mmCIF file of C-alpha atoms and ligand atoms in Angstrom:
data_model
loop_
_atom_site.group_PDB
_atom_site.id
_atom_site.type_symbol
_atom_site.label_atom_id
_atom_site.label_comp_id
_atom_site.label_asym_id
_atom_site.label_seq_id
_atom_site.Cartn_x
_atom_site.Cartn_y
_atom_site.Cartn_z
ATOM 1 C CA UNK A 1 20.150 25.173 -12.925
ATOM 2 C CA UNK A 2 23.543 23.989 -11.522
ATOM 3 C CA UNK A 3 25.529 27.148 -10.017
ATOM 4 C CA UNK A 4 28.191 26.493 -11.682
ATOM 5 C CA UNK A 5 26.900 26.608 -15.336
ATOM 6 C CA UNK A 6 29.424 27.177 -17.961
ATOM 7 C CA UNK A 7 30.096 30.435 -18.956
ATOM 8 C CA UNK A 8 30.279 32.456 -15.634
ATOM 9 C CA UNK A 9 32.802 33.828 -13.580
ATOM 10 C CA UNK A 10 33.524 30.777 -11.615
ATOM 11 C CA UNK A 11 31.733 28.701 -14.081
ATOM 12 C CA UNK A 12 34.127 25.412 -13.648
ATOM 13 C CA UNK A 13 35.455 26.013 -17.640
ATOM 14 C CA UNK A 14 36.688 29.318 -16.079
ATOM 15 C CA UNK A 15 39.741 27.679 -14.640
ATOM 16 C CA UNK A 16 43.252 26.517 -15.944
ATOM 17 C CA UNK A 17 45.479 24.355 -14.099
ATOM 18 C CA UNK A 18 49.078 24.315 -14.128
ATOM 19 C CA UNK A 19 50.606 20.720 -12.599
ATOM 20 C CA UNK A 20 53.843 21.319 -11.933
ATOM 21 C CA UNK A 21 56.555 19.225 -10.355
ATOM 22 C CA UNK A 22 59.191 20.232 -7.270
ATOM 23 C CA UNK A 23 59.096 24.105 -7.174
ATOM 24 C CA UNK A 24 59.286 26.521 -3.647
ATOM 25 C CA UNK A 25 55.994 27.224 -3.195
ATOM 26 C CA UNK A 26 52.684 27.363 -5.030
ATOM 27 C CA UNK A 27 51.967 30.745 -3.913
ATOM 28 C CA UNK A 28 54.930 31.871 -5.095
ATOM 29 C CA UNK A 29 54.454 31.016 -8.523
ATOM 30 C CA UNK A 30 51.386 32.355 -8.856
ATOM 31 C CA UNK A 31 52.422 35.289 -7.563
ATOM 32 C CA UNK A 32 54.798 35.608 -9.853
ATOM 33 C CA UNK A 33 52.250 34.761 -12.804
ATOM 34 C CA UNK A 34 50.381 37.485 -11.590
ATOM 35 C CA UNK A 35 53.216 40.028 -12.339
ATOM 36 C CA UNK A 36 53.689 38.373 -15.507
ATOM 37 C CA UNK A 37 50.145 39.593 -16.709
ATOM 38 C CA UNK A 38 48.474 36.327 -16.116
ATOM 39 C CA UNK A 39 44.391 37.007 -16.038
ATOM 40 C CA UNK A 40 43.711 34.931 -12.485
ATOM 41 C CA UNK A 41 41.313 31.940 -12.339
ATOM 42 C CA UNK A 42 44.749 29.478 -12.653
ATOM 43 C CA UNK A 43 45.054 27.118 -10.283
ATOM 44 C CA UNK A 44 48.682 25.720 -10.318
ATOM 45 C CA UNK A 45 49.654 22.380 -8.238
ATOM 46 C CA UNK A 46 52.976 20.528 -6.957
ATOM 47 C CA UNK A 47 53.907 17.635 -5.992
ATOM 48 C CA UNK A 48 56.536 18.836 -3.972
ATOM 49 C CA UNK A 49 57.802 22.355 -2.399
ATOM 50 C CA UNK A 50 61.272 23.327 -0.857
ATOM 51 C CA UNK A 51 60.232 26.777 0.093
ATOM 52 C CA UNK A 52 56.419 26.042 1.389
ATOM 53 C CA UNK A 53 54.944 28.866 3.531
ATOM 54 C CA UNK A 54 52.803 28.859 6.409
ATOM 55 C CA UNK A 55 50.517 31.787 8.039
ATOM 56 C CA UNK A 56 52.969 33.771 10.348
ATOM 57 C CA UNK A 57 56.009 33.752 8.461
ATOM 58 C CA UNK A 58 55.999 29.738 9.344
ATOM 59 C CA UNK A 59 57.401 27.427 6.972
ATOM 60 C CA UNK A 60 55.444 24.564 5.704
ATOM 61 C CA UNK A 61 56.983 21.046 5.569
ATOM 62 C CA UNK A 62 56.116 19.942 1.894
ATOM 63 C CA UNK A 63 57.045 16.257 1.010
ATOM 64 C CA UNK A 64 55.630 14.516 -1.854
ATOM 65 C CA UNK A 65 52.605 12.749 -0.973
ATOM 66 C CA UNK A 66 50.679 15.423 -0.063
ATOM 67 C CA UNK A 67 48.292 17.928 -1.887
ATOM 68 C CA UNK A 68 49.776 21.209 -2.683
ATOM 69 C CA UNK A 69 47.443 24.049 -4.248
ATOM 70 C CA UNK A 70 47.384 27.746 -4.743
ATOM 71 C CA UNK A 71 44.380 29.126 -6.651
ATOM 72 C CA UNK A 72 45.285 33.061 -8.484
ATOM 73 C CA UNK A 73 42.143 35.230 -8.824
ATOM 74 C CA UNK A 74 42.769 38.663 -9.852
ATOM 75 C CA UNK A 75 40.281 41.321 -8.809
ATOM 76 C CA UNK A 76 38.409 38.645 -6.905
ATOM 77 C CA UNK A 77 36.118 41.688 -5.533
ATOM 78 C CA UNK A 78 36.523 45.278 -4.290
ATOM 79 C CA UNK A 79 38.982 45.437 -1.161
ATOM 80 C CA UNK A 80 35.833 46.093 1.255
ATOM 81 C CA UNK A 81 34.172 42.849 0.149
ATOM 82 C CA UNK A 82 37.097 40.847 0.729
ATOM 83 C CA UNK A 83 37.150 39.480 4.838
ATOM 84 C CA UNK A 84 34.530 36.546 4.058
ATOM 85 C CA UNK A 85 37.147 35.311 1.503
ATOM 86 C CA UNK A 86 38.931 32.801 4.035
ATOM 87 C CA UNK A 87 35.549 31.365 5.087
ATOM 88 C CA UNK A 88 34.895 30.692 1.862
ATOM 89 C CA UNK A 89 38.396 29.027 0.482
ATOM 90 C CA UNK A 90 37.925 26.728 4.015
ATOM 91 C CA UNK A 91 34.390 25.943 3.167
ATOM 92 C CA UNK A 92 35.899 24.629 -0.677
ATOM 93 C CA UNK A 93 38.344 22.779 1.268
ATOM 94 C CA UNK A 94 35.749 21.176 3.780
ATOM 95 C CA UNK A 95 33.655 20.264 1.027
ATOM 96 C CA UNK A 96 35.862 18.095 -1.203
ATOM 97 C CA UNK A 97 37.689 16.670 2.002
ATOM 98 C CA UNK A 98 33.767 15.392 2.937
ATOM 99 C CA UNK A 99 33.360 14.102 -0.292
ATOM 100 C CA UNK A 100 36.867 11.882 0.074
ATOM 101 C CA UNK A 101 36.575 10.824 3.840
ATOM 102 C CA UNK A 102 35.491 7.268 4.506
ATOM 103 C CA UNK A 103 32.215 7.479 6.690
ATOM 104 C CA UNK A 104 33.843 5.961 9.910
ATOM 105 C CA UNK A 105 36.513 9.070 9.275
ATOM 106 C CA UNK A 106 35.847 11.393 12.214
ATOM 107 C CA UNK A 107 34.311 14.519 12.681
ATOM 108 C CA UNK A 108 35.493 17.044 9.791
ATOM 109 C CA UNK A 109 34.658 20.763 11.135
ATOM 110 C CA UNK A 110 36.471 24.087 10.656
ATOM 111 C CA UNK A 111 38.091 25.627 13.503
ATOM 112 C CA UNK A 112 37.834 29.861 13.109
ATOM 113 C CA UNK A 113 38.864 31.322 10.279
ATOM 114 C CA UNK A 114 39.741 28.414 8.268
ATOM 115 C CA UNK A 115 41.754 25.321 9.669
ATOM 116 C CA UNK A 116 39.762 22.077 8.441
ATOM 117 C CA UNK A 117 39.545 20.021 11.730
ATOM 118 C CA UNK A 118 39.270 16.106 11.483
ATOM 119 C CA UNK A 119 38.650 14.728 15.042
ATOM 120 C CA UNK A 120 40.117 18.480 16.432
ATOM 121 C CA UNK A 121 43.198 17.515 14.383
ATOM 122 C CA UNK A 122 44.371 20.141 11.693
ATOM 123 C CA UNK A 123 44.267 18.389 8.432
ATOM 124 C CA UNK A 124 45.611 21.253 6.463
ATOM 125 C CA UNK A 125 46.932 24.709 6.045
ATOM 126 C CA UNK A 126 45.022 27.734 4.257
ATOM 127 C CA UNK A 127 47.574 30.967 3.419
ATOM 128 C CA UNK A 128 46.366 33.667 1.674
ATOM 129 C CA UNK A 129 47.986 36.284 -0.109
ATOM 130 C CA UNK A 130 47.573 39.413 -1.842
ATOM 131 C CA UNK A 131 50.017 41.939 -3.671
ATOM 132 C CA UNK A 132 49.747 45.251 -5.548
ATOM 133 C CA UNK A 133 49.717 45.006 -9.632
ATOM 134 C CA UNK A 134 50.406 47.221 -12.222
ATOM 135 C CA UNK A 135 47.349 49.481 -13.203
ATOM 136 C CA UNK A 136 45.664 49.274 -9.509
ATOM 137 C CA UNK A 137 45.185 45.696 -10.123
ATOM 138 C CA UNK A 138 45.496 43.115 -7.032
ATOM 139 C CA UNK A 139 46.178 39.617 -7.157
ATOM 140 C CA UNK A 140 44.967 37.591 -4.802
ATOM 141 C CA UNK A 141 46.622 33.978 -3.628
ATOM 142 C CA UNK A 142 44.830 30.739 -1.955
ATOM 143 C CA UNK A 143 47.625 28.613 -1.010
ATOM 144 C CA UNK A 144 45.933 25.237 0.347
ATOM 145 C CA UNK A 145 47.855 22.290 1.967
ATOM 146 C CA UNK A 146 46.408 18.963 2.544
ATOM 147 C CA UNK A 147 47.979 16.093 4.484
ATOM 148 C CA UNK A 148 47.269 13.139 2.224
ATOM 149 C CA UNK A 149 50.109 10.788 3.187
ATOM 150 C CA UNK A 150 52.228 12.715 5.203
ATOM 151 C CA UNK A 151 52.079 14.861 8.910
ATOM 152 C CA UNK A 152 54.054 17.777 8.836
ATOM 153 C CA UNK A 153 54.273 18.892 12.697
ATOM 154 C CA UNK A 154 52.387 22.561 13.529
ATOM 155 C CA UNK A 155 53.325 23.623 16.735
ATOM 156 C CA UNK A 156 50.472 23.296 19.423
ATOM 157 C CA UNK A 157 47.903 21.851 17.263
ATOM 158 C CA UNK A 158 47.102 17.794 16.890
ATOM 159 C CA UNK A 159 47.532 16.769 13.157
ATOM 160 C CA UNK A 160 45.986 14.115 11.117
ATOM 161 C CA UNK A 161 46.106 12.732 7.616
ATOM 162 C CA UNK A 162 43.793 11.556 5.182
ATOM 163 C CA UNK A 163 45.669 8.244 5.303
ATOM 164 C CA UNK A 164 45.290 8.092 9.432
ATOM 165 C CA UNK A 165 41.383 8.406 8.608
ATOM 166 C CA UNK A 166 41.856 5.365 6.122
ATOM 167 C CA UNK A 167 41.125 7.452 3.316
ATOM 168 C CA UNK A 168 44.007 6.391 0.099
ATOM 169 C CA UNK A 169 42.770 9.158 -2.165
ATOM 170 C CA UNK A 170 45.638 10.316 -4.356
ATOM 171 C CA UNK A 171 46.755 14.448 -4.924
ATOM 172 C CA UNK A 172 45.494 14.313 -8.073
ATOM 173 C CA UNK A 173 42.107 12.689 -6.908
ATOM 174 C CA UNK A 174 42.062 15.207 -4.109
ATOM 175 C CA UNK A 175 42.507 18.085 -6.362
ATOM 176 C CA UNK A 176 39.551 17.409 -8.675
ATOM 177 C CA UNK A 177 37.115 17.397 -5.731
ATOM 178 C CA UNK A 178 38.637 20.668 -4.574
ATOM 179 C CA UNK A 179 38.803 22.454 -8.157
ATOM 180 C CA UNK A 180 35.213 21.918 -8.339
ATOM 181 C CA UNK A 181 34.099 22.833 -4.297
ATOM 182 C CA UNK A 182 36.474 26.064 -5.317
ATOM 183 C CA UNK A 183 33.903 27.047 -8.266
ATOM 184 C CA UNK A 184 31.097 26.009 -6.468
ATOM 185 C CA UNK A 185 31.731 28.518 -3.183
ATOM 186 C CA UNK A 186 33.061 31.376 -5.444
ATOM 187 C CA UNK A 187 30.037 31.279 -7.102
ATOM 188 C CA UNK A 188 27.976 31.302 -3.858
ATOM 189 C CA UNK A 189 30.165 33.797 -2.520
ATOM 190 C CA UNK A 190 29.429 36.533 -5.290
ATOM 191 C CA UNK A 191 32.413 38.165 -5.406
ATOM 192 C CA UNK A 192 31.859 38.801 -1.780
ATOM 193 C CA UNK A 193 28.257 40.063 -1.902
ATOM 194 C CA UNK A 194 26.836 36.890 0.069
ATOM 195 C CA UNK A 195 28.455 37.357 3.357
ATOM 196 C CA UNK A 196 25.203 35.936 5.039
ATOM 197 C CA UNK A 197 25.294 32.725 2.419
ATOM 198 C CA UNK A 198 28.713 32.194 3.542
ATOM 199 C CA UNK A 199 28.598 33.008 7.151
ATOM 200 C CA UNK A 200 25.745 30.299 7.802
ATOM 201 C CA UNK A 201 26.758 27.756 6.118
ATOM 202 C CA UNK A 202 30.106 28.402 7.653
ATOM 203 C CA UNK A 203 28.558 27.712 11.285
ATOM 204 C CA UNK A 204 27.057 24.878 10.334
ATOM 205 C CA UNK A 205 30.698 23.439 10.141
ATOM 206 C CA UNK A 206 32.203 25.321 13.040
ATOM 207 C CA UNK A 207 34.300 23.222 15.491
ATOM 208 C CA UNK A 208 33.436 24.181 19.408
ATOM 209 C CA UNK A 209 30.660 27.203 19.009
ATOM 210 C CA UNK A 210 30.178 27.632 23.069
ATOM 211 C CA UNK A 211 33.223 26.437 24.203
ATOM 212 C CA UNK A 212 35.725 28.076 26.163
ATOM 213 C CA UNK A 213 38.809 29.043 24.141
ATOM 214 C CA UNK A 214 42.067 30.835 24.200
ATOM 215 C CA UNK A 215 42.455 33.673 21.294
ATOM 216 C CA UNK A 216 46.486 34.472 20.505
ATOM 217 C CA UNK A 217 46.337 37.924 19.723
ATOM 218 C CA UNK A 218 49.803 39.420 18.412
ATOM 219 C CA UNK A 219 50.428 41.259 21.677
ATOM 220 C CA UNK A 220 48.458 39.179 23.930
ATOM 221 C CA UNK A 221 45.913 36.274 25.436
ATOM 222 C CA UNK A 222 42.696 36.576 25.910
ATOM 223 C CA UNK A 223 40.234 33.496 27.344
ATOM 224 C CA UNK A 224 36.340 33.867 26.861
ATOM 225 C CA UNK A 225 33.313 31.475 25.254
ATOM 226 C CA UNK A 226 33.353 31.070 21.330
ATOM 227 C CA UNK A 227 30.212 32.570 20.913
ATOM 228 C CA UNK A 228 30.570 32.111 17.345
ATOM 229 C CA UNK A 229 30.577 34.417 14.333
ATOM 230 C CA UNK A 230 29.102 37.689 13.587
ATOM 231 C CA UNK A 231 27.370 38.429 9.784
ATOM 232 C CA UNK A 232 31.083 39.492 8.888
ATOM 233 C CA UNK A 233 32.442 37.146 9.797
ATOM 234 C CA UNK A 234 34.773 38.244 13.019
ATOM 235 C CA UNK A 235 35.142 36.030 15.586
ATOM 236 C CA UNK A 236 32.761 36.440 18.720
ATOM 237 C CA UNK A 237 34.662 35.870 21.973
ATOM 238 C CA UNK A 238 31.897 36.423 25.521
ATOM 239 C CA UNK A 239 34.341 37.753 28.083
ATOM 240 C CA UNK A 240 33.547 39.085 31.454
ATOM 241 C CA UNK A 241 33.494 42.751 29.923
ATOM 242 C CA UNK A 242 30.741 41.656 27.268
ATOM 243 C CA UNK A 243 31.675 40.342 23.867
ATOM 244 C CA UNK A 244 34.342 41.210 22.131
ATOM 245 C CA UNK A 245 34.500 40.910 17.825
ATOM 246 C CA UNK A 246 37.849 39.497 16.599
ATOM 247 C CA UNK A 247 39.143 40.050 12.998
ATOM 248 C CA UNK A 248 42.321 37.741 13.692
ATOM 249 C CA UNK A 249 44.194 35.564 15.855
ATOM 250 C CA UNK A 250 44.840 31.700 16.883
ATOM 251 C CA UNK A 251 42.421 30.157 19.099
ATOM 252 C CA UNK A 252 42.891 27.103 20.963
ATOM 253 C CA UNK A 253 40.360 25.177 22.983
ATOM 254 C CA UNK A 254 40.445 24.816 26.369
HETATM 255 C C1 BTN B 1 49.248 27.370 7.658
HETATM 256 O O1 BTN B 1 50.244 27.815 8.251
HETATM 257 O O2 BTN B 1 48.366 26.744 8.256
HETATM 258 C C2 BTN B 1 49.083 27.629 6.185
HETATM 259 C C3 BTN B 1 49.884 26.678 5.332
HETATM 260 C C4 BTN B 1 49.638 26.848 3.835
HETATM 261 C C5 BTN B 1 50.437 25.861 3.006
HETATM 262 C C6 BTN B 1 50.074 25.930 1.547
HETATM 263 S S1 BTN B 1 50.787 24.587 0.627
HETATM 264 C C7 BTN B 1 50.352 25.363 -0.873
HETATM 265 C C8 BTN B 1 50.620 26.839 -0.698
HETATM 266 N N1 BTN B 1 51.994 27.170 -0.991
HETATM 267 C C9 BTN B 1 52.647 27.628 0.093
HETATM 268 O O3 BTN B 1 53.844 27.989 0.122
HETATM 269 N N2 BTN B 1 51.827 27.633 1.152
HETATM 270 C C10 BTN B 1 50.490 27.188 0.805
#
């Protein structure tokens, strides 16, 4: 039976999806659905944002051309189940990129937690979100950015496009593979019970397990070998002084 059989949680009939035309950012709107009452499971789309956000208070350069998502769940699972989440939503977004790229494209991985690498070059940007509702409920935001047609620079990293890998695919295209990887993982993820599920098929896809890397923590460096993930999820980084987990930080191979 498929996992994604009508009628569940994440059963793909679960969703709703709002297309919507130049606003400031995806997350934002949901975010503010969420506060309107809205029940979650409603994915809501531009095709164009003037106040796109990026992880560490970055902005995110949003021209038309490109794919602009942010998927609302509400009460996706309890707070303590929640760290595998960003595997997961990179795993979605690995999936339907595979099922777009032309097979000379090159190699599609995810660097740790979730940036979707094509040949080492970041291909798009994962943000997620939570706030605080009325009656202890908690919204939770996955803000996705895909470059389709356009580059938007990011700092130290290479970037690439889908068009670069000779893939034409249009936003709307892009978004139907990625609505249904979404309701595919969330259902393998179990509202967060099926960390192991997650975690190993999330190696399978890791970029550079073994290599030595560079981890940007907020207050400092630290160098070591990616020794990959632990059942959790945290980065494993082999230092001198033995391994150390890591919940979060940039890494950059060296
Ligand atoms: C990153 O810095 O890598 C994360 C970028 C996330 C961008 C996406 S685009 C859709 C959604 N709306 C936003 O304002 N940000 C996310």
């Amino acid at each position: 039976m498929s996992r994604i059989a009508r009628g569940g949680r994440y059963s793909l009939d679960a969703f709703r999806h709002q297309a919507l035309g130049e606003v400031g950012s995806t997350n934002t709107e949901c975010l503010a659905r969420a506060r309107q009452g809205d029940p979650g499971n409603l994915w809501v789309t531009a095709t164009r944002q003037t106040a796109g956000r990026g992880r560490r208070g970055r902005s995110w350069a949003s021209e038309p051309g490109n794919l602009y998502a942010s998927l609302l769940l509400i009460d996706p699972a309890p707070p303590e189940r929640l760290g595998s989440l960003p595997l997961a939503v990179a795993l979605a977004v690995h999936g339907a990129l595979r099922s777009v790229l032309p097979p000379g494209a090159e190699a599609l991985e995810i660097k740790w937690p979730n940036d979707v690498l094509i040949g080492r070059k970041k291909s798009c940007g994962i943000l997620l979100e939570g706030e605080g509702l009325a009656q202890g409920r908690r919204a939770l935001v996955a803000g996705i950015g895909i470059n389709i047609r356009f580059r938007p620079e990011d700092g130290p990293y290479g970037v690439t496009s889908l068009q670069e890998q000779g893939s034409d695919i249009s936003a709307e295209e892009l978004f139907s593979h990625l609505y249904r990887e979404m309701a595919e993982v969330l259902v393998l993820w179990d509202e967060g019970r099926a960390v192991a599920a997650i975690t190993e098929r999330w190696r399978s896809v890791a970029c550079g397990i073994g290599e030595p890397i560079r981890v940007n923590l907020p207050d400092r460096s630290i160098d070591g070998r990616f020794a990959g993930i632990d059942d959790r999820g945290l980065l494993l980084l082999d230092t001198q002084h033995g391994t150390m987990p890591i919940a979060a930080g940039d890494v950059f191979f060296l």
